[in-house]
Coordinates of N, CA and C in Angstrom, one line a residue:
M160 N -240.4 -84.7 34.9 CA -239.0 -84.8 34.7 C -238.3 -85.2 36.0
Q161 N -238.8 -84.5 37.1 CA -238.2 -84.7 38.4 C -238.4 -86.2 38.8
I162 N -239.6 -86.8 38.6 CA -239.8 -88.2 38.9 C -238.9 -89.1 38.1
F163 N -238.7 -88.8 36.9 CA -237.9 -89.6 36.0 C -236.4 -89.6 36.6
K164 N -235.9 -88.5 37.0 CA -234.6 -88.4 37.6 C -234.4 -89.3 38.8
W165 N -235.4 -89.2 39.7 CA -235.4 -90.0 41.0 C -235.5 -91.4 40.7
S166 N -236.4 -91.8 39.7 CA -236.6 -93.2 39.3 C -235.3 -93.8 38.7
A167 N -234.7 -93.0 37.9 CA -233.4 -93.4 37.3 C -232.3 -93.6 38.3
S168 N -232.3 -92.7 39.3 CA -231.3 -92.8 40.3 C -231.5 -94.1 41.2
I169 N -232.7 -94.3 41.5 CA -233.1 -95.5 42.3 C -232.8 -96.8 41.5
A170 N -233.1 -96.8 40.2 CA -232.8 -97.9 39.4 C -231.3 -98.2 39.3
I171 N -230.5 -97.2 39.2 CA -229.0 -97.3 39.2 C -228.5 -97.9 40.5
A172 N -229.1 -97.4 41.6 CA -228.7 -97.9 42.9 C -229.0 -99.4 43.1
V173 N -230.2 -99.8 42.6 CA -230.6 -101.2 42.7 C -229.7 -102.1 41.8
V174 N -229.4 -101.6 40.6 CA -228.5 -102.4 39.7 C -227.1 -102.6 40.3
L175 N -226.6 -101.5 40.9 CA -225.3 -101.6 41.6 C -225.4 -102.5 42.8
L176 N -226.5 -102.5 43.5 CA -226.6 -103.4 44.6 C -226.6 -104.9 44.2
V177 N -227.3 -105.2 43.1 CA -227.5 -106.6 42.6 C -226.2 -107.0 41.9
L178 N -225.5 -106.2 41.2 CA -224.4 -106.6 40.4 C -223.0 -106.5 41.1
S179 N -223.0 -105.9 42.2 CA -221.6 -105.7 42.8 C -221.1 -107.0 43.3
S180 N -219.8 -107.2 43.3 CA -219.2 -108.4 43.7 C -218.9 -108.4 45.2
T181 N -218.8 -109.6 45.8 CA -218.6 -109.8 47.2 C -217.1 -109.7 47.5
A182 N -216.7 -109.1 48.5 CA -215.3 -109.0 48.9 C -215.1 -109.8 50.2
Y183 N -213.9 -110.4 50.3 CA -213.6 -111.2 51.5 C -212.3 -110.7 52.1
A184 N -212.2 -111.0 53.4 CA -210.9 -110.6 54.1 C -210.6 -111.8 55.0
D185 N -209.3 -112.0 55.2 CA -208.8 -113.1 56.1 C -208.5 -112.5 57.5
T186 N -209.4 -112.8 58.4 CA -209.3 -112.4 59.8 C -209.6 -113.5 60.7
Y187 N -208.7 -113.7 61.7 CA -208.9 -114.8 62.6 C -208.8 -114.3 64.0
E188 N -209.5 -114.9 64.9 CA -209.3 -114.7 66.4 C -208.7 -116.0 66.9
I189 N -207.5 -115.9 67.5 CA -206.8 -117.1 67.9 C -206.8 -117.2 69.4
F190 N -207.2 -118.4 69.9 CA -207.2 -118.8 71.3 C -206.1 -119.8 71.6
D191 N -205.5 -119.6 72.7 CA -204.5 -120.5 73.2 C -205.3 -121.6 74.1
L192 N -205.2 -122.8 73.7 CA -206.0 -123.9 74.3 C -205.1 -124.6 75.4
G193 N -203.9 -124.2 75.6 CA -203.1 -124.8 76.6 C -202.0 -125.7 76.0
G194 N -201.2 -126.2 76.9 CA -200.1 -127.0 76.5 C -200.5 -128.3 75.8
D195 N -199.7 -128.8 74.8 CA -200.0 -130.0 74.1 C -199.3 -131.2 74.7
N196 N -198.6 -131.1 75.8 CA -198.0 -132.2 76.5 C -199.2 -133.0 77.2
G197 N -199.6 -134.1 76.6 CA -200.7 -134.8 77.2 C -202.0 -134.5 76.7
Q198 N -202.2 -133.4 75.9 CA -203.4 -133.0 75.3 C -203.3 -133.2 73.8
H199 N -204.3 -133.9 73.2 CA -204.3 -134.1 71.8 C -205.6 -133.7 71.2
I200 N -205.5 -133.0 70.1 CA -206.7 -132.5 69.4 C -207.4 -133.7 68.7
Q201 N -208.7 -133.9 69.1 CA -209.5 -135.0 68.5 C -210.2 -134.6 67.2
G202 N -210.8 -133.3 67.3 CA -211.5 -132.9 66.1 C -212.2 -131.5 66.3
I203 N -212.8 -131.0 65.3 CA -213.5 -129.8 65.3 C -214.8 -130.0 64.6
D204 N -215.9 -129.4 65.1 CA -217.2 -129.6 64.4 C -217.4 -128.3 63.5
A205 N -218.5 -128.3 62.8 CA -218.8 -127.3 61.8 C -219.0 -125.9 62.5
S206 N -219.4 -125.9 63.8 CA -219.6 -124.6 64.5 C -218.3 -124.1 65.1
G207 N -217.2 -124.9 65.1 CA -215.9 -124.4 65.6 C -215.6 -125.0 67.0
A208 N -216.5 -125.9 67.5 CA -216.2 -126.5 68.8 C -215.1 -127.5 68.6
V209 N -214.1 -127.5 69.5 CA -212.9 -128.4 69.4 C -213.0 -129.4 70.6
V210 N -212.6 -130.6 70.3 CA -212.5 -131.6 71.4 C -211.0 -132.0 71.6
L211 N -210.5 -131.8 72.8 CA -209.2 -132.2 73.2 C -209.3 -133.4 74.1
L212 N -208.3 -134.4 73.9 CA -208.2 -135.5 74.8 C -207.0 -135.3 75.7
D213 N -207.2 -135.2 76.9 CA -206.1 -135.1 77.9 C -205.9 -136.4 78.5
I214 N -204.6 -136.9 78.4 CA -204.4 -138.3 78.8 C -204.6 -138.5 80.3
F215 N -204.6 -137.3 81.1 CA -204.8 -137.4 82.5 C -206.3 -137.2 82.9
D216 N -206.9 -136.2 82.3 CA -208.3 -135.8 82.7 C -209.4 -136.2 81.8
G217 N -209.2 -136.7 80.6 CA -210.3 -137.1 79.7 C -210.5 -136.1 78.6
Y218 N -211.7 -136.0 78.2 CA -212.1 -135.2 77.0 C -212.5 -133.8 77.5
Y219 N -212.1 -132.8 76.7 CA -212.5 -131.4 76.9 C -213.2 -130.9 75.7
S220 N -214.3 -130.3 75.8 CA -214.9 -129.6 74.7 C -214.6 -128.1 74.8
V221 N -214.1 -127.5 73.7 CA -213.8 -126.0 73.8 C -214.6 -125.3 72.8
Y222 N -215.4 -124.3 73.3 CA -216.3 -123.5 72.5 C -215.8 -122.0 72.6
N223 N -215.4 -121.5 71.4 CA -214.9 -120.1 71.4 C -213.8 -119.8 72.3
G224 N -212.9 -120.8 72.5 CA -211.7 -120.7 73.3 C -211.9 -121.0 74.8
V225 N -213.1 -121.3 75.2 CA -213.4 -121.6 76.6 C -213.7 -123.1 76.7
A226 N -212.8 -123.7 77.6 CA -212.9 -125.2 77.8 C -214.0 -125.5 78.8
G227 N -214.7 -126.6 78.5 CA -215.7 -127.0 79.5 C -215.1 -128.0 80.5
S228 N -215.9 -128.6 81.3 CA -215.4 -129.5 82.3 C -214.9 -130.8 81.7
P229 N -213.9 -131.5 82.2 CA -213.5 -132.7 81.7 C -214.5 -133.8 81.8
S230 N -214.5 -134.8 80.9 CA -215.4 -135.9 80.9 C -214.7 -137.1 80.5
T231 N -215.1 -138.3 81.0 CA -214.5 -139.5 80.7 C -214.9 -140.1 79.3
T232 N -216.0 -139.5 78.8 CA -216.5 -140.0 77.5 C -216.4 -138.9 76.4
D233 N -216.2 -139.3 75.2 CA -216.2 -138.4 74.0 C -217.5 -137.6 74.0
P234 N -217.5 -136.3 73.8 CA -218.8 -135.6 73.8 C -219.7 -135.9 72.6
G235 N -219.2 -136.6 71.6 CA -220.0 -137.1 70.5 C -220.3 -136.0 69.5
L236 N -219.4 -135.0 69.3 CA -219.6 -134.0 68.3 C -219.4 -134.7 66.9
T237 N -220.1 -134.2 65.9 CA -219.8 -134.6 64.5 C -218.7 -133.8 64.0
Y238 N -217.5 -134.5 63.8 CA -216.3 -133.8 63.4 C -216.4 -133.4 62.0
D239 N -215.8 -132.3 61.7 CA -215.7 -131.7 60.3 C -214.2 -131.3 60.2
N240 N -213.3 -132.3 60.2 CA -211.9 -132.1 60.3 C -211.2 -131.8 59.0
G241 N -211.8 -131.8 57.9 CA -211.1 -131.5 56.6 C -210.4 -132.8 56.2
T242 N -209.6 -132.7 55.1 CA -208.9 -133.8 54.6 C -207.4 -133.4 54.3
P243 N -206.5 -134.3 54.5 CA -205.1 -134.0 54.1 C -205.1 -133.6 52.6
C244 N -204.2 -132.7 52.2 CA -204.2 -132.2 50.9 C -202.9 -131.7 50.5
S245 N -202.7 -131.4 49.2 CA -201.5 -130.6 48.7 C -202.0 -129.2 48.4
P246 N -201.8 -128.3 49.3 CA -202.3 -126.9 49.0 C -201.7 -126.2 47.9
V247 N -202.3 -125.2 47.4 CA -201.8 -124.3 46.3 C -200.7 -123.4 47.0
L248 N -199.5 -123.5 46.5 CA -198.4 -122.7 47.1 C -197.9 -121.6 46.3
S249 N -197.5 -120.5 46.9 CA -196.9 -119.4 46.3 C -195.4 -119.8 45.9
A250 N -194.8 -119.0 45.0 CA -193.4 -119.3 44.7 C -192.6 -119.1 45.9
G251 N -191.6 -120.0 46.1 CA -190.7 -120.0 47.2 C -191.2 -120.7 48.4
M252 N -192.5 -121.3 48.4 CA -193.0 -121.9 49.5 C -192.9 -123.4 49.4
S253 N -192.9 -124.1 50.6 CA -193.0 -125.6 50.6 C -193.7 -126.0 51.9
V254 N -194.4 -127.1 51.8 CA -195.2 -127.6 52.9 C -194.2 -128.3 53.9
L255 N -194.4 -128.0 55.1 CA -193.6 -128.7 56.2 C -194.6 -129.1 57.3
G256 N -194.8 -130.4 57.4 CA -195.8 -130.9 58.4 C -197.1 -131.2 57.8
R257 N -198.1 -130.7 58.3 CA -199.5 -131.1 57.9 C -200.1 -130.0 57.0
A258 N -201.1 -130.5 56.2 CA -201.9 -129.6 55.4 C -203.3 -130.2 55.4
S259 N -204.3 -129.3 55.5 CA -205.7 -129.7 55.5 C -206.5 -128.8 54.6
C260 N -207.4 -129.3 53.9 CA -208.3 -128.6 53.0 C -209.8 -128.9 53.3
N261 N -210.7 -127.9 53.3 CA -212.1 -128.2 53.5 C -212.9 -127.0 53.0
N262 N -213.8 -127.3 52.0 CA -214.7 -126.3 51.5 C -214.0 -125.1 51.0
G263 N -212.9 -125.3 50.2 CA -212.2 -124.1 49.7 C -211.2 -123.5 50.6
H264 N -211.1 -123.9 51.8 CA -210.2 -123.3 52.8 C -208.9 -124.2 52.8
E265 N -207.7 -123.7 53.0 CA -206.5 -124.4 53.1 C -205.7 -123.9 54.3
V266 N -205.1 -124.8 55.1 CA -204.3 -124.4 56.2 C -203.1 -125.4 56.2
F267 N -201.9 -125.0 56.4 CA -200.8 -125.9 56.3 C -199.6 -125.3 57.1
G268 N -198.7 -126.2 57.5 CA -197.4 -125.8 58.1 C -196.5 -125.7 56.9
G269 N -195.6 -124.7 56.9 CA -194.7 -124.6 55.8 C -193.6 -123.7 56.0
Y270 N -192.7 -123.6 55.0 CA -191.6 -122.7 54.9 C -191.8 -121.7 53.8
Y271 N -191.4 -120.5 53.9 CA -191.3 -119.5 52.8 C -189.8 -119.2 52.6
L272 N -189.3 -119.5 51.5 CA -187.9 -119.3 51.1 C -187.0 -119.9 52.2
D273 N -187.4 -121.0 52.7 CA -186.6 -121.7 53.8 C -186.2 -120.8 54.9
V274 N -187.0 -119.8 55.2 CA -186.7 -118.9 56.3 C -187.9 -118.9 57.3
S275 N -189.0 -118.5 56.9 CA -190.2 -118.3 57.8 C -190.9 -119.7 57.9
K276 N -190.7 -120.3 59.1 CA -191.4 -121.5 59.4 C -192.6 -121.3 60.2
G277 N -193.8 -121.8 59.8 CA -195.0 -121.6 60.6 C -196.2 -122.1 60.0
L278 N -197.3 -121.5 60.4 CA -198.6 -121.8 59.9 C -199.1 -120.8 58.8
Y279 N -199.6 -121.4 57.7 CA -200.1 -120.5 56.6 C -201.5 -120.9 56.3
T280 N -202.3 -119.9 55.8 CA -203.6 -120.2 55.3 C -203.7 -119.8 53.9
G281 N -204.6 -120.4 53.1 CA -204.7 -120.1 51.7 C -206.2 -120.2 51.3
P282 N -206.5 -120.4 50.1 CA -205.6 -120.7 49.0 C -204.8 -119.5 48.5
D283 N -204.0 -119.9 47.5 CA -202.9 -119.0 47.0 C -203.5 -117.6 46.8
P284 N -202.8 -116.5 47.1 CA -201.5 -116.5 47.8 C -201.7 -116.8 49.3
A285 N -200.8 -117.6 49.8 CA -200.9 -118.1 51.2 C -200.6 -116.9 52.1
D286 N -201.2 -116.9 53.3 CA -201.0 -115.8 54.3 C -200.3 -116.5 55.5
F287 N -199.2 -115.8 55.9 CA -198.5 -116.3 57.1 C -199.4 -115.9 58.3
L288 N -199.6 -116.9 59.2 CA -200.5 -116.6 60.3 C -199.7 -116.6 61.7
Q289 N -198.8 -117.6 61.9 CA -198.1 -117.7 63.1 C -196.8 -118.5 62.9
S290 N -195.7 -118.1 63.6 CA -194.5 -118.9 63.5 C -194.6 -120.2 64.4
G291 N -193.8 -121.1 64.1 CA -193.8 -122.4 64.9 C -193.9 -123.6 64.0
S292 N -194.4 -124.7 64.5 CA -194.6 -125.9 63.7 C -196.0 -126.3 63.8
V293 N -196.4 -127.2 62.9 CA -197.8 -127.7 62.8 C -197.7 -129.2 63.0
D294 N -198.0 -129.7 64.2 CA -197.9 -131.1 64.5 C -199.3 -131.9 64.3
A295 N -200.4 -131.2 64.6 CA -201.7 -131.7 64.4 C -202.6 -130.6 63.9
L296 N -203.5 -130.9 63.0 CA -204.3 -129.9 62.3 C -205.7 -130.4 62.0
V297 N -206.7 -129.7 62.3 CA -208.1 -130.0 61.9 C -208.7 -128.7 61.4
L298 N -209.5 -128.7 60.3 CA -210.0 -127.6 59.7 C -211.5 -127.9 59.3
N299 N -212.4 -127.0 59.8 CA -213.8 -127.3 59.4 C -214.2 -126.5 58.2
S300 N -215.4 -126.8 57.7 CA -215.9 -126.2 56.4 C -216.1 -124.7 56.5
A301 N -216.2 -124.1 57.7 CA -216.4 -122.7 57.8 C -215.1 -121.9 57.9
G302 N -213.9 -122.7 57.9 CA -212.6 -122.0 57.9 C -212.0 -121.9 59.3
D303 N -212.7 -122.4 60.3 CA -212.1 -122.5 61.7 C -211.2 -123.7 61.7
F304 N -210.1 -123.5 62.5 CA -209.2 -124.7 62.6 C -208.5 -124.7 64.0
A305 N -208.0 -125.9 64.3 CA -207.2 -126.0 65.6 C -206.0 -126.8 65.2
W306 N -204.9 -126.4 65.9 CA -203.6 -127.1 65.6 C -202.8 -127.2 66.8
S307 N -201.8 -128.1 66.8 CA -200.8 -128.2 67.9 C -199.5 -127.7 67.3
D308 N -198.9 -126.8 68.1 CA -197.6 -126.3 67.7 C -196.5 -126.9 68.5
G309 N -195.8 -127.9 67.9 CA -194.7 -128.6 68.7 C -193.6 -127.7 69.1
A310 N -193.3 -126.6 68.4 CA -192.2 -125.7 68.8 C -192.5 -125.0 70.1
F311 N -193.8 -124.7 70.3 CA -194.1 -124.0 71.5 C -194.9 -124.9 72.5
E312 N -195.1 -126.1 72.1 CA -195.9 -127.1 73.0 C -197.2 -126.5 73.4
E313 N -198.0 -126.0 72.4 CA -199.3 -125.4 72.7 C -200.3 -125.9 71.7
N314 N -201.6 -125.9 72.1 CA -202.7 -126.1 71.2 C -203.4 -124.8 71.0
Y315 N -203.8 -124.5 69.8 CA -204.5 -123.3 69.4 C -205.8 -123.5 68.7
L316 N -206.7 -122.6 68.7 CA -207.9 -122.6 67.9 C -208.0 -121.2 67.2
A317 N -208.2 -121.2 65.9 CA -208.4 -120.0 65.1 C -209.8 -120.0 64.6
I318 N -210.6 -119.0 65.0 CA -211.9 -118.8 64.5 C -211.9 -117.8 63.4
D319 N -212.4 -118.3 62.2 CA -212.4 -117.4 61.0 C -213.5 -116.3 61.2
L320 N -213.0 -115.1 61.3 CA -213.9 -114.0 61.4 C -214.2 -113.3 60.1
S321 N -213.6 -113.9 59.0 CA -213.8 -113.4 57.7 C -215.3 -113.3 57.4
S322 N -215.7 -112.2 56.9 CA -217.1 -112.1 56.5 C -217.1 -111.4 55.2
Q323 N -218.3 -111.5 54.6 CA -218.4 -110.7 53.3 C -218.5 -109.3 53.7
A324 N -217.6 -108.5 53.0 CA -217.6 -107.1 53.2 C -218.9 -106.5 52.6
P325 N -219.5 -105.6 53.3 CA -220.8 -105.1 52.8 C -220.7 -104.2 51.6
E326 N -220.1 -104.7 50.5 CA -220.0 -103.9 49.3 C -221.4 -103.4 48.7
P327 N -222.4 -104.3 48.6 CA -223.6 -103.8 48.1 C -224.3 -102.8 49.0
D328 N -224.2 -103.0 50.3 CA -224.7 -102.0 51.2 C -224.0 -100.7 51.2
S329 N -222.6 -100.8 51.0 CA -221.8 -99.5 50.9 C -222.2 -98.7 49.7
I330 N -222.4 -99.4 48.6 CA -222.8 -98.7 47.4 C -224.2 -98.1 47.5
L331 N -225.1 -98.8 48.1 CA -226.4 -98.3 48.3 C -226.4 -97.1 49.2
L332 N -225.6 -97.2 50.3 CA -225.5 -96.1 51.2 C -224.9 -94.8 50.6
L333 N -223.9 -95.0 49.8 CA -223.2 -93.9 49.1 C -224.2 -93.3 48.1
S334 N -224.9 -94.2 47.3 CA -225.9 -93.6 46.3 C -227.0 -92.8 47.0
T335 N -227.6 -93.3 48.1 CA -228.6 -92.6 48.7 C -228.1 -91.3 49.3
G336 N -226.9 -91.3 49.9 CA -226.3 -90.1 50.4 C -226.1 -89.0 49.3
L337 N -225.6 -89.5 48.2 CA -225.4 -88.5 47.1 C -226.7 -88.0 46.6
L338 N -227.7 -88.8 46.5 CA -229.1 -88.3 46.1 C -229.6 -87.3 47.1
A339 N -229.4 -87.5 48.4 CA -229.8 -86.6 49.4 C -229.1 -85.3 49.3
A340 N -227.8 -85.4 49.1 CA -227.0 -84.2 48.9 C -227.4 -83.3 47.7
V341 N -227.7 -84.0 46.6 CA -228.1 -83.3 45.4 C -229.5 -82.6 45.7
G342 N -230.4 -83.3 46.4 CA -231.7 -82.8 46.7 C -231.6 -81.6 47.6
M343 N -230.7 -81.6 48.6 CA -230.5 -80.5 49.5 C -229.9 -79.3 48.8
R344 N -229.0 -79.6 47.9 CA -228.3 -78.5 47.2 C -229.4 -77.8 46.3
R345 N -230.2 -78.6 45.7 CA -231.3 -78.0 44.8 C -232.2 -77.1 45.6
R346 N -232.5 -77.6 46.8 CA -233.4 -76.8 47.7 C -232.8 -75.5 48.0
L347 N -231.5 -75.5 48.4 CA -230.8 -74.3 48.7 C -230.8 -73.2 47.6
F348 N -230.7 -73.7 46.4 CA -230.6 -72.8 45.2 C -232.0 -72.5 44.6
S349 N -233.0 -73.1 45.1 CA -234.4 -72.8 44.6 C -235.0 -71.6 45.3

């Protein structure tokens, strides 16, 4: 009977592990890439590397917010810039400036109830990310994006830190912890 109870408990934990749904969260790390006077965003690749063209110094490759040395030639990255689109909007929202979609990700400049002007991410419901304007925008398939904010005259890079929340692992950990607690309680009363 004891083996049956343990086997049933393990079977339930495995079923919960397999059938649980994945949870997502919107989290970004934002890097200031410097002024956009004379610097123009050329593109972003699938790994989040951004190329800026400075009209005075040439091309810069930026990896995780750190710019490399200038070069007179394009570094030759394969750009994954997304495509212009009409994003899904929440009630009271309107697009202002640019919008880009890529692999289920949406980023756009917009207004909410004609008050909050800035950068939003989606899809619906859209999340407000930063105030300002969106003059240039590139979005890769992983959800990383770079944009120029004309209101603040700055270029930015946002790395998508969103990851799958460990729901299956949490359920398994909770299940094994409960089984251990039951086992210890039975030992104490035996």
